Tab-separated table of C-alpha atoms in Angstrom:
chain	number	residue	atom	x	y	z
A	211	UNK	CA	0.000	0.000	0.000
A	212	UNK	CA	1.275	3.452	-0.862
A	213	UNK	CA	0.044	6.859	0.269
A	214	UNK	CA	-0.769	7.830	-3.309
A	215	UNK	CA	-3.278	5.031	-3.874
A	216	UNK	CA	-7.051	5.035	-4.012
A	217	UNK	CA	-7.197	2.280	-1.362
A	218	UNK	CA	-5.124	4.300	1.098
A	219	UNK	CA	-6.826	7.661	0.485
A	220	UNK	CA	-10.441	6.486	0.432
A	221	UNK	CA	-10.372	3.376	2.632
A	222	UNK	CA	-7.396	2.904	4.961
A	223	UNK	CA	-6.829	6.523	6.047
A	224	UNK	CA	-10.497	7.508	6.629
A	225	UNK	CA	-11.220	4.330	8.619
A	226	UNK	CA	-8.067	4.786	10.661
A	227	UNK	CA	-8.707	8.481	11.400
A	228	UNK	CA	-12.308	7.772	12.378
A	229	UNK	CA	-11.241	5.064	14.824
A	230	UNK	CA	-8.307	7.155	16.046
A	231	UNK	CA	-10.463	10.125	17.034
A	232	UNK	CA	-13.365	8.062	18.361
A	233	UNK	CA	-11.229	6.650	21.179
A	234	UNK	CA	-10.699	9.307	23.864
A	235	UNK	CA	-7.545	8.117	25.622
A	236	UNK	CA	-4.027	8.606	24.283
A	237	UNK	CA	-2.996	5.046	25.183
A	238	UNK	CA	-5.877	3.733	23.063
A	239	UNK	CA	-4.863	5.966	20.162
A	240	UNK	CA	-1.330	4.579	20.389
A	241	UNK	CA	-2.593	0.981	20.342
A	242	UNK	CA	-4.724	1.775	17.266
A	243	UNK	CA	-1.722	3.396	15.604
A	244	UNK	CA	0.341	0.253	16.195
A	245	UNK	CA	-2.397	-2.087	14.930
A	246	UNK	CA	-3.071	-0.056	11.782
A	247	UNK	CA	0.685	0.238	11.180
A	248	UNK	CA	0.868	-3.547	11.216
A	249	UNK	CA	-1.975	-3.729	8.678
A	250	UNK	CA	-0.251	-1.111	6.509
A	251	UNK	CA	3.046	-3.007	6.517
A	252	UNK	CA	1.409	-6.427	6.120
A	253	UNK	CA	-0.388	-5.121	3.008
A	254	UNK	CA	2.933	-4.483	1.282
A	255	UNK	CA	5.300	-6.970	2.924
A	256	UNK	CA	3.191	-9.812	4.291
A	257	UNK	CA	4.844	-11.968	6.922
A	258	UNK	CA	7.821	-9.621	7.152
A	259	UNK	CA	5.723	-7.671	9.631
A	260	UNK	CA	7.152	-10.160	12.159
A	261	UNK	CA	10.639	-8.846	11.358
A	262	UNK	CA	9.449	-5.323	12.078
A	263	UNK	CA	8.060	-6.258	15.490
A	264	UNK	CA	11.215	-8.265	16.228
A	265	UNK	CA	13.480	-5.291	15.461
A	266	UNK	CA	11.362	-3.034	17.658
A	267	UNK	CA	11.498	-5.377	20.642
A	268	UNK	CA	15.179	-6.274	20.216
A	269	UNK	CA	16.057	-2.579	19.969
A	270	UNK	CA	14.364	-2.001	23.327
A	271	UNK	CA	16.005	-5.070	24.873
A	272	UNK	CA	19.483	-3.947	23.829
A	273	UNK	CA	18.807	-0.473	25.213
A	274	UNK	CA	17.841	-2.093	28.528
A	275	UNK	CA	21.113	-4.053	28.554
A	276	UNK	CA	23.123	-0.946	27.670
A	277	UNK	CA	21.468	1.163	30.355
A	278	UNK	CA	21.259	-1.409	33.160
A	279	UNK	CA	24.481	-3.414	32.936
A	280	UNK	CA	28.212	-2.744	33.198
A	281	UNK	CA	28.910	-4.053	29.695
A	282	UNK	CA	27.495	-1.019	27.912
A	283	UNK	CA	29.954	-0.825	25.037
A	284	UNK	CA	29.891	-4.574	24.440
A	285	UNK	CA	26.107	-4.674	24.197
A	286	UNK	CA	26.105	-1.601	21.953
A	287	UNK	CA	28.526	-3.292	19.543
A	288	UNK	CA	26.437	-6.477	19.675
A	289	UNK	CA	23.276	-4.448	18.955
A	290	UNK	CA	24.840	-2.678	15.976
A	291	UNK	CA	26.176	-5.964	14.576
A	292	UNK	CA	22.744	-7.563	15.034
A	293	UNK	CA	20.924	-4.839	13.099
A	294	UNK	CA	23.600	-4.724	10.411
A	295	UNK	CA	23.298	-8.512	10.143
A	296	UNK	CA	19.518	-8.238	9.706
A	297	UNK	CA	20.037	-5.572	7.045
A	298	UNK	CA	22.654	-7.633	5.185
A	299	UNK	CA	20.551	-10.802	5.283
A	300	UNK	CA	17.397	-9.085	4.024
A	301	UNK	CA	19.010	-6.808	1.462
A	302	UNK	CA	22.623	-7.612	0.566
A	303	UNK	CA	23.301	-11.332	0.972
A	304	UNK	CA	22.265	-12.237	-2.572
A	305	UNK	CA	24.445	-9.446	-3.992
A	306	UNK	CA	27.457	-10.557	-1.955
A	307	UNK	CA	27.131	-14.224	-2.951
A	308	UNK	CA	26.549	-13.381	-6.626
A	309	UNK	CA	29.766	-11.364	-6.699
A	310	UNK	CA	31.747	-14.077	-4.889
A	311	UNK	CA	30.523	-16.612	-7.453
A	312	UNK	CA	31.437	-14.185	-10.255
A	313	UNK	CA	34.928	-13.885	-8.707
A	314	UNK	CA	35.399	-17.634	-9.071
A	315	UNK	CA	34.518	-18.943	-5.632
A	316	UNK	CA	32.577	-22.181	-6.071
A	317	UNK	CA	30.296	-24.143	-3.803
A	318	UNK	CA	28.290	-21.137	-2.600
A	319	UNK	CA	24.508	-21.424	-2.518
A	320	UNK	CA	22.428	-19.252	-4.811
A	321	UNK	CA	20.414	-16.877	-2.642
A	322	UNK	CA	17.472	-14.715	-3.605
A	323	UNK	CA	16.855	-12.363	-0.707
A	324	UNK	CA	13.425	-10.876	-0.182
A	325	UNK	CA	14.075	-7.181	0.326
A	326	UNK	CA	11.875	-5.941	3.151
A	327	UNK	CA	10.128	-2.637	2.473
A	328	UNK	CA	11.880	0.144	4.353
A	329	UNK	CA	14.383	-2.207	6.031
A	330	UNK	CA	17.185	0.360	5.646
A	331	UNK	CA	15.115	2.994	7.415
A	332	UNK	CA	13.892	1.085	10.448
A	333	UNK	CA	17.197	-0.716	11.086
A	334	UNK	CA	18.950	2.674	11.078
A	335	UNK	CA	16.328	3.975	13.524
A	336	UNK	CA	17.005	1.029	15.815
A	337	UNK	CA	20.767	1.637	15.624
A	338	UNK	CA	20.393	5.348	16.386
A	339	UNK	CA	18.233	4.675	19.437
A	340	UNK	CA	20.765	2.276	20.963
A	341	UNK	CA	23.669	4.623	20.244
A	342	UNK	CA	21.767	7.514	21.839
A	343	UNK	CA	21.073	5.449	24.949
A	344	UNK	CA	24.778	4.610	25.142
A	345	UNK	CA	25.735	8.264	24.714
A	346	UNK	CA	23.028	9.256	27.222
A	347	UNK	CA	21.634	11.693	24.681
A	348	UNK	CA	18.300	10.005	25.325
A	349	UNK	CA	17.305	8.154	28.466
A	350	UNK	CA	16.491	4.491	28.250
A	351	UNK	CA	12.764	3.934	27.615
A	352	UNK	CA	11.420	1.501	30.202
A	353	UNK	CA	8.253	0.590	28.287
A	354	UNK	CA	9.039	-1.533	25.180
A	355	UNK	CA	5.676	-0.595	23.632
A	356	UNK	CA	6.913	2.920	22.848
A	357	UNK	CA	10.045	1.677	21.079
A	358	UNK	CA	8.028	-0.805	19.009
A	359	UNK	CA	5.567	1.972	18.100
A	360	UNK	CA	8.449	4.312	17.255
A	361	UNK	CA	9.908	1.755	14.843
A	362	UNK	CA	6.591	0.740	13.266
A	363	UNK	CA	4.658	4.034	12.867
A	364	UNK	CA	3.286	3.837	9.324
A	365	UNK	CA	3.632	7.561	8.378
A	366	UNK	CA	7.450	7.323	8.458
A	367	UNK	CA	7.899	3.548	8.206
A	368	UNK	CA	8.795	2.900	4.554
A	369	UNK	CA	10.751	5.918	3.298
A	370	UNK	CA	11.222	8.218	6.252
A	371	UNK	CA	11.801	10.876	7.346
A	372	UNK	CA	14.472	9.022	9.315
A	373	UNK	CA	13.144	9.899	12.777
A	374	UNK	CA	15.170	9.567	15.961
A	375	UNK	CA	13.514	8.554	19.196
A	376	UNK	CA	14.535	11.777	20.891
A	377	UNK	CA	12.510	13.655	18.251
A	378	UNK	CA	9.313	11.719	18.843
A	379	UNK	CA	9.501	9.945	22.199
A	380	UNK	CA	7.796	12.746	24.124
A	381	UNK	CA	5.083	13.017	21.478
A	382	UNK	CA	4.238	9.330	21.852
A	383	UNK	CA	3.288	10.015	25.473
A	384	UNK	CA	1.859	13.521	25.222
A	385	UNK	CA	0.762	15.309	22.060
A	386	UNK	CA	-1.683	18.071	21.224
A	387	UNK	CA	-4.695	17.531	18.971
A	388	UNK	CA	-6.132	20.648	17.336
A	389	UNK	CA	-8.287	21.390	14.317
A	390	UNK	CA	-5.851	23.967	12.809
A	391	UNK	CA	-2.971	21.452	12.963
A	392	UNK	CA	-5.221	18.739	11.503
A	393	UNK	CA	-6.181	21.098	8.658
A	394	UNK	CA	-2.504	21.900	8.075
A	395	UNK	CA	-1.872	18.159	7.859
A	396	UNK	CA	-4.557	17.761	5.176
A	397	UNK	CA	-3.025	20.635	3.228
A	398	UNK	CA	0.458	19.131	3.443
A	399	UNK	CA	-0.847	15.708	2.389
A	400	UNK	CA	-2.602	17.124	-0.681
A	401	UNK	CA	0.507	19.044	-1.735
A	402	UNK	CA	2.589	15.874	-1.409
A	403	UNK	CA	0.000	13.888	-3.352
A	404	UNK	CA	0.070	16.462	-6.152
A	405	UNK	CA	3.872	16.388	-6.245
A	406	UNK	CA	3.844	12.628	-6.557
A	407	UNK	CA	0.936	12.003	-8.916
A	408	UNK	CA	0.931	15.041	-11.196
A	409	UNK	CA	4.660	15.721	-11.495
A	410	UNK	CA	6.779	12.708	-10.411
A	411	UNK	CA	4.643	9.992	-12.012
A	412	UNK	CA	4.277	11.765	-15.340
A	413	UNK	CA	7.973	12.606	-15.571
A	414	UNK	CA	8.869	9.081	-14.443
A	415	UNK	CA	7.010	7.535	-17.345
A	416	UNK	CA	8.845	9.914	-19.689
A	417	UNK	CA	12.252	9.017	-18.213
A	418	UNK	CA	11.479	5.318	-18.669
A	419	UNK	CA	10.935	5.867	-22.392
A	420	UNK	CA	14.247	7.696	-22.784
A	421	UNK	CA	16.459	5.495	-20.566
A	422	UNK	CA	15.148	1.931	-20.618
A	423	UNK	CA	14.443	1.398	-24.326
A	424	UNK	CA	17.407	-0.488	-25.817
A	425	UNK	CA	15.781	-0.718	-29.238
A	426	UNK	CA	16.217	2.991	-30.014
A	427	UNK	CA	19.155	5.373	-30.381
A	428	UNK	CA	18.842	8.749	-28.670
A	429	UNK	CA	20.839	11.929	-29.136
A	430	UNK	CA	23.183	13.315	-26.451
A	431	UNK	CA	20.664	16.124	-25.860
A	432	UNK	CA	17.972	13.557	-25.100
A	433	UNK	CA	20.346	11.696	-22.756
A	434	UNK	CA	21.167	14.879	-20.819
A	435	UNK	CA	17.512	15.861	-20.735
A	436	UNK	CA	16.547	12.409	-19.449
A	437	UNK	CA	18.848	12.775	-16.440
A	438	UNK	CA	17.699	16.365	-15.812
A	439	UNK	CA	14.079	15.204	-15.910
A	440	UNK	CA	14.957	12.320	-13.583
A	441	UNK	CA	16.451	14.827	-11.132
A	442	UNK	CA	13.091	16.615	-11.013
A	443	UNK	CA	11.209	13.306	-10.836
A	444	UNK	CA	13.159	11.892	-7.887
A	445	UNK	CA	12.907	15.175	-5.963
A	446	UNK	CA	9.124	15.368	-6.331
A	447	UNK	CA	8.732	11.629	-5.758
A	448	UNK	CA	10.625	11.614	-2.472
A	449	UNK	CA	9.643	15.066	-1.208
A	450	UNK	CA	6.046	14.245	-2.140
A	451	UNK	CA	6.163	11.130	0.061
A	452	UNK	CA	7.756	13.174	2.843
A	453	UNK	CA	5.048	15.847	2.599
A	454	UNK	CA	2.357	13.165	2.836
A	455	UNK	CA	4.132	11.542	5.805
A	456	UNK	CA	4.462	14.878	7.623
A	457	UNK	CA	0.833	15.687	6.774
A	458	UNK	CA	-0.437	12.390	8.201
A	459	UNK	CA	1.745	12.973	11.255
A	460	UNK	CA	0.077	16.356	11.810
A	461	UNK	CA	-3.369	14.751	11.497
A	462	UNK	CA	-2.350	12.435	14.339
A	463	UNK	CA	-0.798	15.179	16.478
A	464	UNK	CA	2.854	14.460	15.606
A	465	UNK	CA	5.497	16.866	14.330
A	466	UNK	CA	7.846	14.891	12.071
A	467	UNK	CA	11.122	16.505	10.953
A	468	UNK	CA	11.456	18.229	7.588
A	469	UNK	CA	13.456	16.374	4.970
A	470	UNK	CA	14.071	18.781	2.060
A	471	UNK	CA	14.998	22.429	1.712
A	472	UNK	CA	15.171	23.229	-2.028
A	473	UNK	CA	18.346	21.204	-2.676
A	474	UNK	CA	18.711	22.248	-6.337
A	475	UNK	CA	19.557	25.841	-5.430
A	476	UNK	CA	22.698	24.634	-3.617
A	477	UNK	CA	26.106	25.998	-4.644
A	478	UNK	CA	28.158	22.967	-3.700
A	479	UNK	CA	27.756	19.255	-3.063
A	480	UNK	CA	28.393	20.035	0.608
A	481	UNK	CA	25.426	22.399	0.707
A	482	UNK	CA	23.342	19.954	-1.305
A	483	UNK	CA	23.688	17.334	1.425
A	484	UNK	CA	22.488	19.893	3.973
A	485	UNK	CA	19.308	20.340	1.932
A	486	UNK	CA	18.617	16.860	0.462
A	487	UNK	CA	17.125	14.047	2.601
A	488	UNK	CA	18.145	16.063	5.643
A	489	UNK	CA	17.120	13.452	8.211
A	490	UNK	CA	19.340	10.828	6.562
A	491	UNK	CA	22.208	13.277	5.958
A	492	UNK	CA	22.076	14.266	9.618
A	493	UNK	CA	22.056	10.573	10.612
A	494	UNK	CA	25.173	9.620	8.653
A	495	UNK	CA	26.900	12.779	9.867
A	496	UNK	CA	26.198	12.113	13.562
A	497	UNK	CA	26.614	8.338	13.625
A	498	UNK	CA	29.232	7.644	10.945
A	499	UNK	CA	31.201	10.703	9.806
A	500	UNK	CA	31.654	12.509	13.139
A	501	UNK	CA	32.902	9.437	15.083
A	502	UNK	CA	35.271	8.537	12.215
A	503	UNK	CA	36.570	12.105	11.886
A	504	UNK	CA	37.101	12.264	15.654
A	505	UNK	CA	39.107	9.025	15.643
A	506	UNK	CA	41.272	10.338	12.799
A	507	UNK	CA	41.489	13.950	14.011
A	508	UNK	CA	45.285	13.790	14.285
A	509	UNK	CA	45.537	13.038	10.570
A	510	UNK	CA	44.340	16.518	9.679
A	511	UNK	CA	42.627	16.949	6.298
A	512	UNK	CA	43.536	13.384	5.331
A	513	UNK	CA	41.460	12.083	8.237
A	514	UNK	CA	38.446	14.133	7.132
A	515	UNK	CA	38.788	12.902	3.546
A	516	UNK	CA	38.979	9.257	4.654
A	517	UNK	CA	35.959	9.753	6.928
A	518	UNK	CA	34.000	11.338	4.063
A	519	UNK	CA	34.860	8.546	1.647
A	520	UNK	CA	33.864	5.834	4.128
A	521	UNK	CA	30.672	7.664	5.063
A	522	UNK	CA	29.493	8.069	1.497
A	523	UNK	CA	30.509	4.552	0.567
A	524	UNK	CA	28.053	3.480	3.273
A	525	UNK	CA	25.576	6.030	1.900
A	526	UNK	CA	25.803	4.508	-1.561
A	527	UNK	CA	25.480	0.906	-0.373
A	528	UNK	CA	22.576	1.930	1.909
A	529	UNK	CA	20.590	2.899	-1.179
A	530	UNK	CA	20.837	-0.549	-2.705
A	531	UNK	CA	22.908	-3.714	-3.271
A	532	UNK	CA	24.410	-2.742	-6.636
A	533	UNK	CA	27.766	-1.535	-7.904
A	534	UNK	CA	25.963	1.479	-9.360
A	535	UNK	CA	25.001	2.765	-5.926
A	536	UNK	CA	28.499	2.080	-4.607
A	537	UNK	CA	30.042	4.133	-7.433
A	538	UNK	CA	27.458	6.880	-6.908
A	539	UNK	CA	28.375	7.081	-3.208
A	540	UNK	CA	32.104	7.115	-3.945
A	541	UNK	CA	31.703	9.974	-6.434
A	542	UNK	CA	29.660	11.952	-3.895
A	543	UNK	CA	32.388	11.369	-1.298
A	544	UNK	CA	35.079	12.375	-3.815
A	545	UNK	CA	33.507	15.751	-4.577
A	546	UNK	CA	32.794	16.403	-0.917
A	547	UNK	CA	36.471	15.681	-0.206
A	548	UNK	CA	37.641	18.001	-2.994
A	549	UNK	CA	35.380	20.732	-1.658
A	550	UNK	CA	36.766	20.205	1.842
A	551	UNK	CA	40.355	20.416	0.570
A	552	UNK	CA	40.137	23.471	-1.710
A	553	UNK	CA	37.105	23.602	-3.995
A	554	UNK	CA	34.702	25.346	-1.595
A	555	UNK	CA	36.871	28.461	-1.509
A	556	UNK	CA	36.813	28.599	-5.297
A	557	UNK	CA	33.064	27.967	-5.513
A	558	UNK	CA	32.319	30.886	-3.184
A	559	UNK	CA	33.868	33.212	-5.757
A	560	UNK	CA	31.649	31.853	-8.547
A	561	UNK	CA	28.408	33.033	-6.920
A	562	UNK	CA	25.460	31.910	-9.100
A	563	UNK	CA	27.670	29.879	-11.442
A	564	UNK	CA	28.332	27.498	-8.549
A	565	UNK	CA	24.720	26.310	-8.950
A	566	UNK	CA	25.592	25.226	-12.497
A	567	UNK	CA	28.527	23.224	-11.121
A	568	UNK	CA	26.266	21.549	-8.568
A	569	UNK	CA	23.568	20.679	-11.089
A	570	UNK	CA	26.186	19.258	-13.492
A	571	UNK	CA	27.544	16.980	-10.755
A	572	UNK	CA	24.091	15.881	-9.578
A	573	UNK	CA	22.705	15.203	-13.066
A	574	UNK	CA	25.816	13.296	-14.150
A	575	UNK	CA	25.921	11.190	-10.976
A	576	UNK	CA	22.224	10.359	-11.314
A	577	UNK	CA	23.156	8.154	-14.271
A	578	UNK	CA	24.440	5.608	-11.734
A	579	UNK	CA	21.321	6.097	-9.630
A	580	UNK	CA	18.909	5.492	-12.518
A	581	UNK	CA	20.493	2.839	-14.727
A	582	UNK	CA	20.252	-0.868	-13.991
A	583	UNK	CA	23.936	-1.852	-13.942
A	584	UNK	CA	27.475	-0.589	-14.474
A	585	UNK	CA	27.487	-1.446	-18.178
A	586	UNK	CA	24.260	0.461	-18.740
A	587	UNK	CA	25.575	3.402	-16.710
A	588	UNK	CA	28.852	3.808	-18.594
A	589	UNK	CA	27.090	3.267	-21.905
A	590	UNK	CA	24.674	6.054	-21.070
A	591	UNK	CA	27.489	8.349	-19.904
A	592	UNK	CA	29.352	7.651	-23.142
A	593	UNK	CA	26.229	8.639	-25.048
A	594	UNK	CA	25.951	11.905	-23.087
A	595	UNK	CA	29.532	12.919	-23.925
A	596	UNK	CA	29.680	11.661	-27.532
A	597	UNK	CA	28.729	13.261	-30.865
A	598	UNK	CA	25.239	12.577	-32.127
A	599	UNK	CA	24.839	9.330	-34.072
A	600	UNK	CA	23.035	9.170	-37.431
A	601	UNK	CA	19.329	8.450	-37.008
A	602	UNK	CA	19.307	9.320	-33.293
A	603	UNK	CA	15.928	10.389	-31.933
A	604	UNK	CA	15.577	13.965	-30.676
A	605	UNK	CA	13.405	15.497	-27.980
A	606	UNK	CA	10.389	15.739	-30.299
A	607	UNK	CA	10.145	11.946	-30.288
A	608	UNK	CA	9.454	11.909	-26.543
A	609	UNK	CA	8.104	15.246	-25.368
A	610	UNK	CA	4.489	16.287	-25.711
A	611	UNK	CA	3.131	19.688	-24.767
A	612	UNK	CA	1.874	18.173	-21.517
A	613	UNK	CA	5.338	16.814	-20.662
A	614	UNK	CA	6.887	20.224	-21.300
A	615	UNK	CA	4.348	21.991	-19.074
A	616	UNK	CA	4.792	19.467	-16.260
A	617	UNK	CA	8.589	19.765	-16.463
A	618	UNK	CA	8.395	23.564	-16.324
A	619	UNK	CA	6.035	23.268	-13.369
A	620	UNK	CA	8.508	20.968	-11.642
A	621	UNK	CA	11.416	23.338	-12.256
A	622	UNK	CA	9.373	26.285	-10.969
A	623	UNK	CA	8.438	24.554	-7.703
A	624	UNK	CA	11.996	23.271	-7.196
A	625	UNK	CA	13.013	26.784	-6.189
A	626	UNK	CA	11.681	28.889	-3.286
A	627	UNK	CA	8.425	30.600	-4.227
A	628	UNK	CA	6.456	32.830	-1.885
A	629	UNK	CA	3.625	35.344	-2.091
A	630	UNK	CA	4.968	38.948	-2.063
A	631	UNK	CA	4.208	40.901	1.124
A	632	UNK	CA	2.290	43.538	-0.873
A	633	UNK	CA	-0.254	40.912	-1.885
A	634	UNK	CA	-0.812	39.931	1.739
A	635	UNK	CA	-2.245	43.313	2.701
A	636	UNK	CA	-5.701	44.869	2.561
A	637	UNK	CA	-8.399	43.078	0.605
A	638	UNK	CA	-5.948	40.548	-0.828
A	639	UNK	CA	-5.217	39.329	2.694
A	640	UNK	CA	-8.769	37.956	2.865
A	641	UNK	CA	-8.788	36.623	-0.687
A	642	UNK	CA	-5.532	34.634	-0.527
A	643	UNK	CA	-6.833	31.933	1.914
A	644	UNK	CA	-9.889	31.399	-0.307
A	645	UNK	CA	-7.689	31.083	-3.400
A	646	UNK	CA	-5.348	28.657	-1.600
A	647	UNK	CA	-8.258	26.485	-0.433
A	648	UNK	CA	-9.728	26.429	-3.948
A	649	UNK	CA	-6.382	25.472	-5.475
A	650	UNK	CA	-5.934	22.676	-2.921
A	651	UNK	CA	-9.363	21.242	-3.747
A	652	UNK	CA	-8.564	21.382	-7.468
A	653	UNK	CA	-5.163	19.804	-6.863
A	654	UNK	CA	-6.758	16.956	-4.915
A	655	UNK	CA	-9.399	16.342	-7.613
A	656	UNK	CA	-6.772	16.371	-10.368
A	657	UNK	CA	-4.538	14.005	-8.392
A	658	UNK	CA	-7.357	11.520	-7.808
A	659	UNK	CA	-8.308	11.674	-11.484
A	660	UNK	CA	-4.700	10.837	-12.364
A	661	UNK	CA	-4.661	7.962	-9.889
A	662	UNK	CA	-7.803	6.472	-11.367
A	663	UNK	CA	-6.618	6.794	-14.972
A	664	UNK	CA	-2.914	5.922	-14.624
A	665	UNK	CA	-1.165	2.689	-13.606
A	666	UNK	CA	2.405	4.017	-13.092
A	667	UNK	CA	2.613	4.856	-9.381
A	668	UNK	CA	5.792	3.510	-7.709
A	669	UNK	CA	7.763	5.307	-4.995
A	670	UNK	CA	11.458	5.292	-5.910
A	671	UNK	CA	12.661	5.221	-2.303
A	672	UNK	CA	10.466	2.264	-1.330
A	673	UNK	CA	13.205	-0.065	-2.601
A	674	UNK	CA	15.717	1.389	-0.144
């Protein structure tokens, strides 16, 4: 089940909200939230819901051992290894064995792992909670129910935001329910739905035509455009999910952390990672990069570079068990290292031209993110940087007027847009809320019409 589905919007969510607000006590609301989260996860992952409950309970149990025994560091290491082991078994074991067989090692079993939806997200949440208990950033939670609920909450379960217990623990026990916040949640959900259905889905279908069709030859301009369009698609796909997650959270009385801050206006890769998937970027900074950099602090700049490369190697592998993601992470780490060494000083002098540098890096690296394997990736990159071949198809073979308008709409909303202060005064001050409400209703109707008429509706980050 996905947020942008007719079943979720018109069946699951209304039934859940009705039950949620019919029960008066907070403890009953929390039990309902857990039960409906199990239904939500079971719908998409079946029996793997048991894994989710197991991780929640084991995370609490390890935190109890860390907080209540003398062997704090030992149990922390054991906890981290346990969750990494679960992640490897469910996501990476098949990839590892396939590559060992390819390298010539015989006698290994052929394994087809069943990737659990959102396994990277909720294992990282479990790891962060145990590390925070060890660091005493967050006190040990005595009631295991709250840790299980924290891990399993369906608004942020599959694709984030990557929430830490210290951000939500208090809200699980005491949160405010108000009509204005509920209305703000509906607004945020509709905006996210529009991002996903009207922009991301339509551009995604277009990217598929340009990238995945081996029977045609495309021009370099089409190849570059495909990756630029994919950059818009993935931003609206993921930020749309985040908006819907935050909106549902508000409907339930939760404040989930923001995850995007107009990343495509960044002037460096360093700034980009402060604006893109901010909850994840903050996680890898606090739990991977900072401890590594601290351990290698006497190595000076070399220590920072090594820490960056290791961190973004993990970042790449976290996204998926392929060499493409590994290369993508290494390239991100390389440019972050170059910026740390000298490039940032140069980029500051370029002013607006630094945005061009950033977009060039992002669009080029997205080739590894979008293509199926290394061969496909380097073939596509070769096409982007080669002269046009005879008979190659141009943009007219793929773009319709509708595609062009949707792409322009995506570009426009990828940058900060606000209503001028002059329009917020006098009579316009009363008209603007009416216009906004009307536009939201129209956006919702258009999104539902798209959902009913279209079949292409995947979330890119669900596979992570």
